[in-house]
Each structure stands twice: as structure tokens, then as C-alpha cells.
């Protein structure tokens, strides 16, 4: 197989995000690519040459997850602002907001029929939503720490989730019970997903490992440690023969699952690689990183037809196609040393297909901008504190645990510059009169001057936000209780129906016995 392999190549690089790219997904129609970022914006890139890109504005904090619906007509995004949004990828830029989580939402994914969404959150819960009714359905609550990722199985009967409690949990969507808990994770589990056939799941971790379990035997069948730092994301090839992974070590690794080995190491990003994703056809894949870029790669190494691959592996111990991973080694830790043949790809490669397309901004709320402009001015120290707080709990790893130092440096340069500018401005103001400071304040924040009561407005807004948070938490608790009540009612109704059946049966039996007694008495007379 190696003799007919071709190296993956960098096709395009998309520049438009102003901060680290945290998530990406291909449209099933093969015409678009969506990406989310620390800059709070959702970008939809058209893959056709010289086509426009769309920037969707609406989230108030970092976007942590994005996925197209199977029908291609919707895009779901999750954010640290505790919300999930459903976007219509059109010029209107419309979106519907889902609120039930009480902390940052870390991932969002559609079921394969497009009828449901599953989300994972720092509130230690996994929630399932109805896309058609646009409402919360039920919660899964057995994780004991932040939940990083959740995914539906291809048939929709199982949900896999993972998180900082170092477990991967499997949930039955019909009973809503946890049916298995995999505890082989050596550290925080950052990402989980099913292969396309639904027979295996894989999970990645902050301990730089990638593990694959066979769901039919509930056994760990492959264990790779090919990265030198935590893995943030991975993606199965549609054929299930390959996996790509992105890591804080700045590389993309490509694994051949049939042969159980590392086949490529790609160097294209400056800094951590935070997200990777195959297209639905597997002919291309995308990666996003701390350098604010989205890179589009051509697969190449799977140029042969899938039938040819099956023929090559026909001598394996299981003759039934398609091949499954239960026959494949390594079953223990599979360690790899850096390969001298690793592919070095320059991100400055010549791109004749519009590397910086015209960006159209959609979905921006004027009312939202007015609220942001009405907040009081921060001192330099407050601004620095706010900036440092903004990065607490970055997607895929804790900052507190120092697992994302690599891509925080790339994403915080602009904030360091703004902090320095604030300090310079503060020093200048110390030498000026109060009148000049008031003039500058009036020019910078006209809404504060017009209102005449900036402190009262800001305090009122803070109070409103607090009350909304309380209402959101209350609604979440009520919905969970309603779900439990509904389950109890169903159980009571089933018991009641069974009791009625038993009563009818007993009455029928008594009637039969009485009729038999009457007949016997008649015969005796």
C-alpha cells in the first residue's frame, strides 16, 4: 500500500479569524466549510474559487463547537456564553438561541437523522435538544467534572461523552441510563467520536494518547501515543481506515488503523492545532489552530478505491468485509518516535484560489453593540484582569492546568498590545486636566453622556443579566424535574394499565367460575 500512496498536500489556507480557530466542520454538500474561533465569530467559507466568505456575529463569548446538519440547511454552534445557536447559512444571518446550560457549552453535534442535538457543558451535564421543536428534552448527569465532548452514534441509540473526570461514558438514549463507563483515560478526555459504522469509539486526552474501543466487546483494542503534547481533536476517515489528530505540539498526525501505525506528520500551523475534520467524502480535510488560520488539505493517501483496500487486507483473520478493528494490533500502547520523513508544509505556500476572500458580516445586532458600548471604562489593571479572566477555561483544555500555553501565546498577543496601549493612555491622562479627560470620555462613550447616569445604567444591566442567569438555571431545573415527572407518570400509567388488566382477568375468571357453578347445579337438579 505504501508504494501507491501519495503524500497529503496543502490546498488552501483561509484567513479571516482574528484569534485561534477552535472548531471546524464540512458541509455535506461539499461546497462549504464552517469554523468557530476565540474571536466569537462563526465563519462559513465557500470552497469554490474566488467565492465570498460569510461571518456570522451573535455569540457573546468563545465559540467552542460547530457542525452542519445532515441536510445542510442548518449550522449549530456552541459557546462559552452558555448558549447554543442554530444558524441558517444564508445572507439573512438568522439564528435561534437555545438556553438551558448553566456554564460554558463545550461541544454540539447533530444526530444522524438531523432531528436532535447533543451538547456537553462545564455544568457537568450532557443535554439533548429537539431541532424541530427547538427546545430542551432531557439531561444526562453522571459526570463529576466538566464535560468536553458528546456525540451520537450513527444509529442514534447511544451517546458517547467524555470530560475532565477522566471517563468516557456511553448512554442509552431510550432509557437515558449510563450503560458503560470507560476509565482507561490517563488524564482529561478532550474529544470522543464514533467511527462511521458505529462499532468503535475513540477518545483523545490531555495525556497525548488516542485510544480506540470495540463496542461489541467493550475492550480497548488500539492505543497510540504519537504526539508529544495533549490532543485537542481527531476525525475518522469515512472508510474507517484512517484517523487524523491535532495536538498542542503543533502537528497533525495521520494514523493507518488497518496497519496500526503512524504514516504522516504534517507541519503547517504556527502553534497548537486545535481542530481537525475530514469531509464527508474523505477526499479533503481541514485543520484550525492558534495561528488563526484554517488550512484545507487534500487527502491523496486514500486515492485507491475502498474495494482495493479491502482486497489487500483480505488475508486477515476475519474474512467478513468490511474489516473491523478487533483483529488489528497494537492492542497495548503503541509508541512512535519522530520520523525523519515527516512532511514539512509551509503555510506560506502560493495560493491562487483566493486565500483571503471577501468577507460579508451577518447577524450583527445593533442593540447588542449599544449594550457593549454602555459599559463603564476599565482601568488598565481591570482591563488586564478581564483579559486574563477571558482565557480561563479555554476550549479543549484548562488554562489553570497549563495545557494550552502554546496556543494562548499566539492568541493573546493582540490583548497584550491593547493592555500596553491602555497603560500608556493612563499615564498620559495623569498629566492632563480633568476637563480633557471628560472630553475624551464623552467622545469615546457617547451613550454614557446622553444617559447622564452611567453608573445606574450599568448596575441595572448587571442586575438584569444576573436575573436572566437565575431564570435560565430555574428553567433548566424545572425542565429536568418535568422530565423525571413525565417518566414517573409513564411508569404509573403502565402500572395502572397492568392493574386494570389483572382486574378484568380476575372478573372474567370469577364470571366463568360462577357460570360453571350454575351449570353444575342445574345438572344436579
XYZ file of C-alpha atoms in Angstrom:
525
model
C 0.000 0.000 0.000
C 2.840 2.361 0.738
C 4.057 2.086 -2.844
C 0.877 3.618 -4.246
C 0.435 6.228 -1.538
C 0.684 9.900 -2.326
C 1.518 12.489 0.283
C -1.249 14.795 1.510
C -0.924 18.327 0.145
C -1.975 21.740 1.375
C -4.662 23.069 -0.973
C -5.645 26.416 0.559
C -5.410 28.439 3.710
C -8.254 30.672 4.857
C -7.526 33.894 6.711
C -10.351 35.829 8.338
C -10.462 34.910 12.008
C -8.784 37.311 14.405
C -7.948 34.707 17.031
C -7.367 30.986 17.468
C -9.638 28.647 15.479
C -11.323 26.200 17.863
C -13.650 24.082 15.668
C -14.428 23.228 12.043
C -16.860 21.119 10.025
C -17.583 20.468 6.338
C -20.982 20.930 4.741
C -22.306 17.553 3.486
C -22.879 19.205 0.091
C -19.058 19.581 -0.229
C -19.334 23.293 -1.017
C -18.718 24.964 2.349
C -16.564 24.787 5.457
C -17.600 26.278 8.808
C -15.218 27.340 11.570
C -15.501 28.930 15.012
C -12.954 30.927 16.931
C -11.897 32.677 20.104
C -12.924 35.879 18.292
C -16.588 34.855 18.946
C -17.388 34.729 15.214
C -18.649 31.874 13.048
C -17.137 31.820 9.564
C -18.562 29.918 6.597
C -16.035 29.556 3.788
C -17.168 28.716 0.276
C -14.786 26.176 -1.242
C -15.345 27.387 -4.809
C -12.527 29.617 -6.165
C -12.931 33.360 -5.620
C -16.152 32.897 -3.646
C -17.211 35.110 -0.756
C -16.950 34.105 2.896
C -19.633 34.833 5.487
C -19.028 35.975 9.045
C -21.886 35.364 11.495
C -21.931 37.554 14.598
C -24.093 36.770 17.631
C -22.252 34.795 20.302
C -21.001 36.829 23.252
C -18.030 34.572 24.043
C -15.675 31.987 22.539
C -17.231 29.552 20.039
C -16.271 26.024 21.083
C -18.094 23.757 18.606
C -19.699 23.865 15.168
C -21.457 21.323 12.958
C -23.589 21.300 9.812
C -26.896 19.425 9.895
C -27.096 16.288 7.702
C -29.460 18.138 5.363
C -27.006 21.076 5.037
C -29.680 23.688 5.792
C -28.601 24.464 9.373
C -25.383 25.104 11.297
C -25.219 24.538 15.057
C -22.649 26.313 17.224
C -21.835 26.139 20.933
C -20.163 28.797 23.010
C -18.743 29.704 26.384
C -21.627 32.208 26.630
C -23.712 29.189 27.815
C -25.823 29.091 24.658
C -26.261 27.012 21.529
C -27.277 28.693 18.278
C -28.908 27.274 15.172
C -27.935 29.352 12.137
C -29.424 29.452 8.675
C -26.319 29.683 6.443
C -27.722 32.389 4.176
C -27.437 36.134 3.646
C -30.095 36.765 6.305
C -27.791 35.576 9.070
C -30.698 34.451 11.242
C -30.179 32.264 14.307
C -32.200 30.633 17.088
C -30.750 30.622 20.608
C -31.038 27.562 22.888
C -30.546 28.177 26.627
C -30.550 25.569 29.385
C -26.911 25.064 30.378
C -25.642 26.983 33.398
C -21.976 27.072 32.326
C -19.868 27.126 29.178
C -21.050 24.764 26.413
C -18.061 22.822 25.040
C -19.463 20.899 22.058
C -22.537 20.493 19.881
C -23.466 17.714 17.436
C -26.469 16.631 15.359
C -27.951 13.155 15.388
C -27.585 11.424 12.019
C -31.271 11.997 11.205
C -30.897 15.712 11.998
C -33.783 15.684 14.499
C -31.785 16.125 17.714
C -28.773 17.945 19.108
C -26.463 16.817 21.900
C -24.354 19.280 23.889
C -21.650 18.967 26.560
C -21.005 21.611 29.187
C -18.920 22.734 32.132
C -22.056 22.330 34.268
C -21.151 18.575 34.224
C -24.185 17.675 32.131
C -24.943 16.352 28.668
C -28.176 17.721 27.210
C -30.328 16.584 24.290
C -32.449 19.042 22.289
C -35.196 18.810 19.682
C -34.268 20.614 16.471
C -37.829 20.723 15.110
C -39.457 21.952 18.342
C -36.350 23.987 19.225
C -36.467 23.005 22.883
C -34.549 21.133 25.561
C -35.610 17.464 26.026
C -33.523 15.839 28.774
C -30.197 15.829 30.624
C -27.636 13.114 31.366
C -25.974 13.810 34.707
C -23.350 11.367 35.952
C -20.110 13.138 35.023
C -18.323 14.561 38.056
C -16.377 17.291 36.246
C -16.538 19.405 33.094
C -17.840 17.524 30.047
C -15.719 18.279 26.987
C -17.459 16.471 24.145
C -20.584 14.427 23.313
C -21.601 12.618 20.109
C -24.487 10.477 18.824
C -23.823 7.028 17.407
C -24.727 6.612 13.697
C -27.979 4.816 14.594
C -28.844 7.376 17.296
C -29.275 4.769 20.027
C -26.119 5.665 22.008
C -24.467 8.892 23.122
C -20.762 8.940 23.957
C -19.393 11.682 26.216
C -16.058 12.462 27.850
C -14.624 15.044 30.184
C -12.264 16.167 32.890
C -13.362 13.378 35.236
C -11.129 11.123 33.073
C -14.006 8.939 31.916
C -15.760 8.131 28.660
C -19.427 7.353 29.245
C -21.927 5.591 26.980
C -25.621 6.436 27.353
C -28.709 4.621 26.108
C -30.923 7.291 24.506
C -34.117 5.297 25.105
C -33.648 4.636 28.840
C -31.382 7.664 29.456
C -29.134 5.462 31.599
C -25.341 5.234 31.548
C -24.688 1.749 30.158
C -20.892 1.801 30.314
C -18.093 3.887 31.810
C -14.600 3.562 30.340
C -11.964 4.641 32.850
C -8.759 3.935 30.930
C -8.054 7.647 30.396
C -4.769 8.817 31.889
C -5.868 12.439 32.043
C -8.665 14.757 30.963
C -10.525 13.268 27.974
C -10.775 16.061 25.400
C -12.648 14.541 22.448
C -14.763 11.482 21.629
C -16.419 10.175 18.457
C -17.818 7.066 16.755
C -16.467 5.555 13.570
C -18.860 5.619 10.615
C -20.123 2.069 11.211
C -20.762 2.673 14.920
C -18.788 -0.401 16.020
C -15.956 1.545 17.683
C -15.383 4.764 19.555
C -12.165 6.695 20.009
C -11.160 9.219 22.640
C -8.232 11.597 22.889
C -6.675 13.018 26.010
C -4.543 15.692 27.548
C -2.018 12.891 28.218
C -1.288 12.873 24.426
C -2.932 9.483 23.843
C -5.540 8.296 21.340
C -7.494 5.182 22.334
C -9.968 3.070 20.376
C -12.546 0.720 21.944
C -14.599 -2.003 20.286
C -18.191 -1.549 21.472
C -19.045 -5.178 20.726
C -16.514 -6.475 23.234
C -16.113 -3.326 25.388
C -12.348 -3.733 25.108
C -9.535 -1.308 24.377
C -8.126 -2.519 21.062
C -5.749 0.272 19.999
C -3.682 2.733 21.970
C -1.497 5.348 20.285
C 0.908 7.857 21.790
C 2.222 9.627 18.702
C 2.024 13.242 19.921
C 4.317 14.951 22.398
C 1.513 17.085 23.922
C -2.226 16.897 24.552
C -4.556 16.004 21.663
C -7.358 18.503 21.100
C -9.325 16.844 18.304
C -9.405 13.924 15.867
C -11.507 12.700 12.961
C -12.252 9.274 11.452
C -11.943 8.860 7.694
C -15.323 7.722 6.243
C -13.727 4.370 5.308
C -12.694 3.875 8.986
C -9.167 3.093 7.754
C -7.521 6.318 8.943
C -7.635 8.845 11.762
C -6.215 12.371 11.775
C -5.425 14.143 15.045
C -4.405 17.665 16.045
C -2.305 18.463 19.098
C -0.769 21.199 21.197
C 2.608 20.058 19.835
C 1.712 21.925 16.604
C 1.421 18.851 14.379
C -1.243 16.866 12.557
C -0.773 13.092 12.705
C -2.311 10.595 10.289
C -2.744 7.022 11.522
C -3.375 3.917 9.400
C -5.756 1.901 11.582
C -5.605 -1.233 9.441
C -1.838 -1.484 9.757
C -1.767 0.085 13.215
C 0.931 2.661 12.536
C 1.687 6.336 12.082
C 2.021 7.216 8.386
C 2.289 11.031 8.251
C 3.209 14.015 10.403
C 2.133 17.371 8.948
C 3.637 20.706 9.939
C 1.531 23.593 8.683
C 0.357 25.596 11.685
C 2.344 28.004 13.813
C 1.327 26.891 17.278
C -1.200 24.363 18.558
C -3.565 22.525 16.224
C -6.941 22.772 17.939
C -9.347 21.174 15.461
C -9.243 18.705 12.556
C -12.081 17.313 10.417
C -12.462 15.075 7.371
C -15.017 15.966 4.722
C -17.981 13.608 4.352
C -16.327 12.022 1.299
C -12.874 11.915 2.890
C -11.128 13.466 -0.130
C -10.085 16.562 1.843
C -9.647 17.504 5.493
C -9.369 20.778 7.400
C -7.348 21.925 10.381
C -7.547 25.020 12.552
C -5.060 26.343 15.051
C -3.741 29.003 17.346
C -2.383 30.915 14.341
C -5.975 31.943 13.455
C -5.798 30.039 10.181
C -7.944 27.315 8.649
C -5.922 25.015 6.386
C -7.537 22.859 3.704
C -5.620 19.675 2.831
C -6.073 17.193 0.007
C -6.049 13.635 1.374
C -4.245 11.831 -1.519
C -3.133 8.889 0.647
C -6.530 7.225 0.164
C -6.513 7.600 -3.604
C -7.325 3.960 -4.256
C -10.893 2.698 -4.107
C -12.127 1.183 -0.887
C -12.617 -2.181 -2.622
C -8.898 -2.289 -3.419
C -8.104 -1.649 0.238
C -10.422 -4.495 1.251
C -8.729 -6.818 -1.236
C -5.289 -6.009 0.166
C -6.412 -6.866 3.708
C -8.367 -10.000 2.738
C -5.782 -12.280 4.394
C -6.566 -11.005 7.853
C -8.143 -13.362 10.383
C -11.685 -12.069 9.891
C -12.891 -12.663 6.329
C -16.126 -10.690 6.615
C -15.923 -7.266 4.959
C -15.712 -4.502 5.907
C -12.637 -5.088 8.109
C -13.081 -4.212 11.743
C -10.578 -3.206 14.347
C -10.873 -6.248 16.602
C -8.178 -8.023 14.522
C -5.764 -5.148 14.478
C -2.672 -4.608 16.539
C -1.371 -2.881 18.611
C -3.641 -3.669 21.499
C -1.306 -2.103 24.043
C 0.399 1.302 23.965
C 1.811 1.929 20.505
C 4.660 4.432 20.793
C 6.258 6.243 17.901
C 9.482 8.165 17.682
C 9.757 11.288 15.492
C 10.116 10.263 11.873
C 12.774 11.961 9.730
C 10.420 11.677 6.756
C 7.759 13.891 8.343
C 6.221 16.210 5.780
C 7.154 19.842 6.231
C 4.488 22.105 4.723
C 4.986 25.835 4.584
C 1.824 27.803 5.447
C 3.054 30.493 3.039
C 2.517 28.209 0.040
C 1.383 30.043 -3.080
C -2.405 30.001 -3.239
C -4.053 31.031 -6.481
C -7.542 30.298 -5.210
C -8.304 33.401 -3.155
C -6.608 32.908 0.222
C -8.319 35.999 1.616
C -11.862 36.040 0.201
C -14.194 38.985 0.572
C -15.888 38.628 3.985
C -19.524 39.614 4.466
C -20.570 40.184 8.079
C -24.038 38.916 9.001
C -26.197 38.693 12.095
C -24.717 41.697 13.931
C -27.116 43.158 16.487
C -27.187 46.980 16.849
C -28.830 46.628 20.249
C -26.036 44.306 21.359
C -23.413 46.853 20.338
C -25.175 49.591 22.292
C -25.121 47.472 25.418
C -21.430 46.775 24.997
C -20.606 50.462 24.471
C -22.565 51.475 27.556
C -20.326 49.580 29.999
C -18.060 51.836 32.113
C -14.415 52.286 31.149
C -11.963 49.846 32.753
C -8.693 50.877 34.333
C -5.527 49.262 32.927
C -5.366 46.810 35.828
C -9.055 45.930 35.428
C -8.563 45.510 31.701
C -5.648 43.145 32.245
C -7.675 41.210 34.823
C -10.602 40.988 32.410
C -8.330 39.759 29.661
C -6.821 37.088 31.891
C -10.295 36.052 33.035
C -11.411 35.827 29.402
C -8.989 32.983 28.845
C -9.978 30.898 31.857
C -11.189 27.508 30.703
C -10.201 27.712 27.041
C -11.763 25.079 24.795
C -10.323 21.599 24.985
C -8.047 22.166 27.999
C -7.749 24.158 31.243
C -5.503 27.187 31.282
C -5.192 26.620 35.012
C -3.616 23.262 34.278
C -1.216 24.889 31.775
C -2.156 22.539 28.952
C -2.722 25.265 26.347
C 0.176 27.597 26.944
C 1.270 27.052 23.354
C -1.794 28.413 21.646
C -2.656 31.005 24.293
C 0.581 32.815 23.448
C -0.447 33.118 19.827
C -3.958 34.251 20.707
C -3.083 36.775 23.407
C -0.540 38.930 21.554
C -3.182 41.408 20.461
C -4.510 41.606 24.031
C -1.031 42.305 25.387
C -0.722 45.165 22.891
C -4.113 46.565 23.906
C -3.106 46.374 27.592
C 0.095 48.246 26.840
C -1.911 50.915 24.992
C -4.260 51.246 27.965
C -1.317 51.752 30.309
C 0.188 54.408 28.005
C -3.149 56.203 27.801
C -3.486 56.106 31.595
C -0.028 57.629 32.056
C -0.884 60.442 29.659
C -4.111 61.171 31.488
C -2.244 61.670 34.760
C -0.526 64.698 33.223
C -3.695 66.226 31.793
C -6.509 68.123 33.397
C -9.829 66.658 34.401
C -11.602 68.657 31.726
C -9.627 66.999 28.912
C -10.349 63.594 30.434
C -14.092 64.362 30.474
C -13.932 65.475 26.831
C -12.184 62.247 25.866
C -14.718 60.188 27.830
C -17.593 61.935 26.070
C -16.048 61.241 22.657
C -15.384 57.569 23.433
C -18.637 56.705 25.197
C -21.403 58.973 23.825
C -24.142 56.765 25.301
C -22.862 57.397 28.826
C -23.037 61.168 28.350
C -26.516 61.027 26.836
C -27.879 58.911 29.652
C -26.466 61.160 32.378
C -26.373 58.171 34.789
C -23.747 55.720 33.561
C -23.334 54.002 36.898
C -27.072 53.439 37.343
C -27.429 52.086 33.799
C -24.510 49.687 34.191
C -25.747 48.461 37.565
C -29.243 47.961 36.127
C -27.824 45.965 33.240
C -25.770 43.827 35.596
C -28.872 43.180 37.686
C -30.850 42.176 34.573
C -28.092 39.791 33.474
C -27.992 38.210 36.938
C -31.760 37.769 36.942
C -31.647 36.199 33.476
C -28.980 33.753 34.640
C -31.138 32.811 37.623
C -34.165 32.338 35.346
C -32.114 30.161 32.994
C -30.958 27.965 35.864
C -34.531 27.747 37.207
C -35.907 26.765 33.808
C -33.191 24.119 33.448
C -34.023 22.615 36.843
C -37.770 22.730 36.110
C -37.298 21.030 32.752
C -35.241 18.279 34.346
C -37.920 17.804 37.026
C -40.645 17.760 34.364
C -38.721 15.087 32.505
C -38.457 12.999 35.685
C -42.146 13.589 36.432
C -43.055 12.521 32.914
C -41.074 9.313 33.358
C -42.796 8.649 36.692
C -46.216 9.299 35.142
C -45.463 6.874 32.323
C -44.425 4.290 34.898
C -47.592 4.878 36.945
C -49.780 4.641 33.847
C -48.132 1.388 32.840
C -48.704 0.021 36.364
C -52.316 1.230 36.273
C -52.957 -0.408 32.920
C -51.456 -3.643 34.247
C -53.691 -3.473 37.333
C -56.756 -2.915 35.129
C -55.792 -5.902 33.004
C -55.423 -8.019 36.138
C -58.827 -6.851 37.412
C -60.512 -7.660 34.116
C -58.840 -11.050 34.071
C -59.969 -11.784 37.651
C -63.546 -10.679 36.882
C -63.598 -12.862 33.797
C -62.284 -15.760 35.814
C -64.895 -15.271 38.536
C -67.676 -14.973 35.974
C -66.513 -18.186 34.344
C -66.346 -19.958 37.682
C -69.821 -18.746 38.683
C -71.281 -19.813 35.352
C -69.673 -23.221 35.804
C -71.187 -23.498 39.286
C -74.669 -22.611 37.981
C -74.419 -25.175 35.199
C -73.330 -27.880 37.641
C -76.241 -27.069 39.971
C -78.716 -27.286 37.056
C -77.338 -30.641 36.033
C -77.572 -31.902 39.567
C -81.250 -30.923 39.829
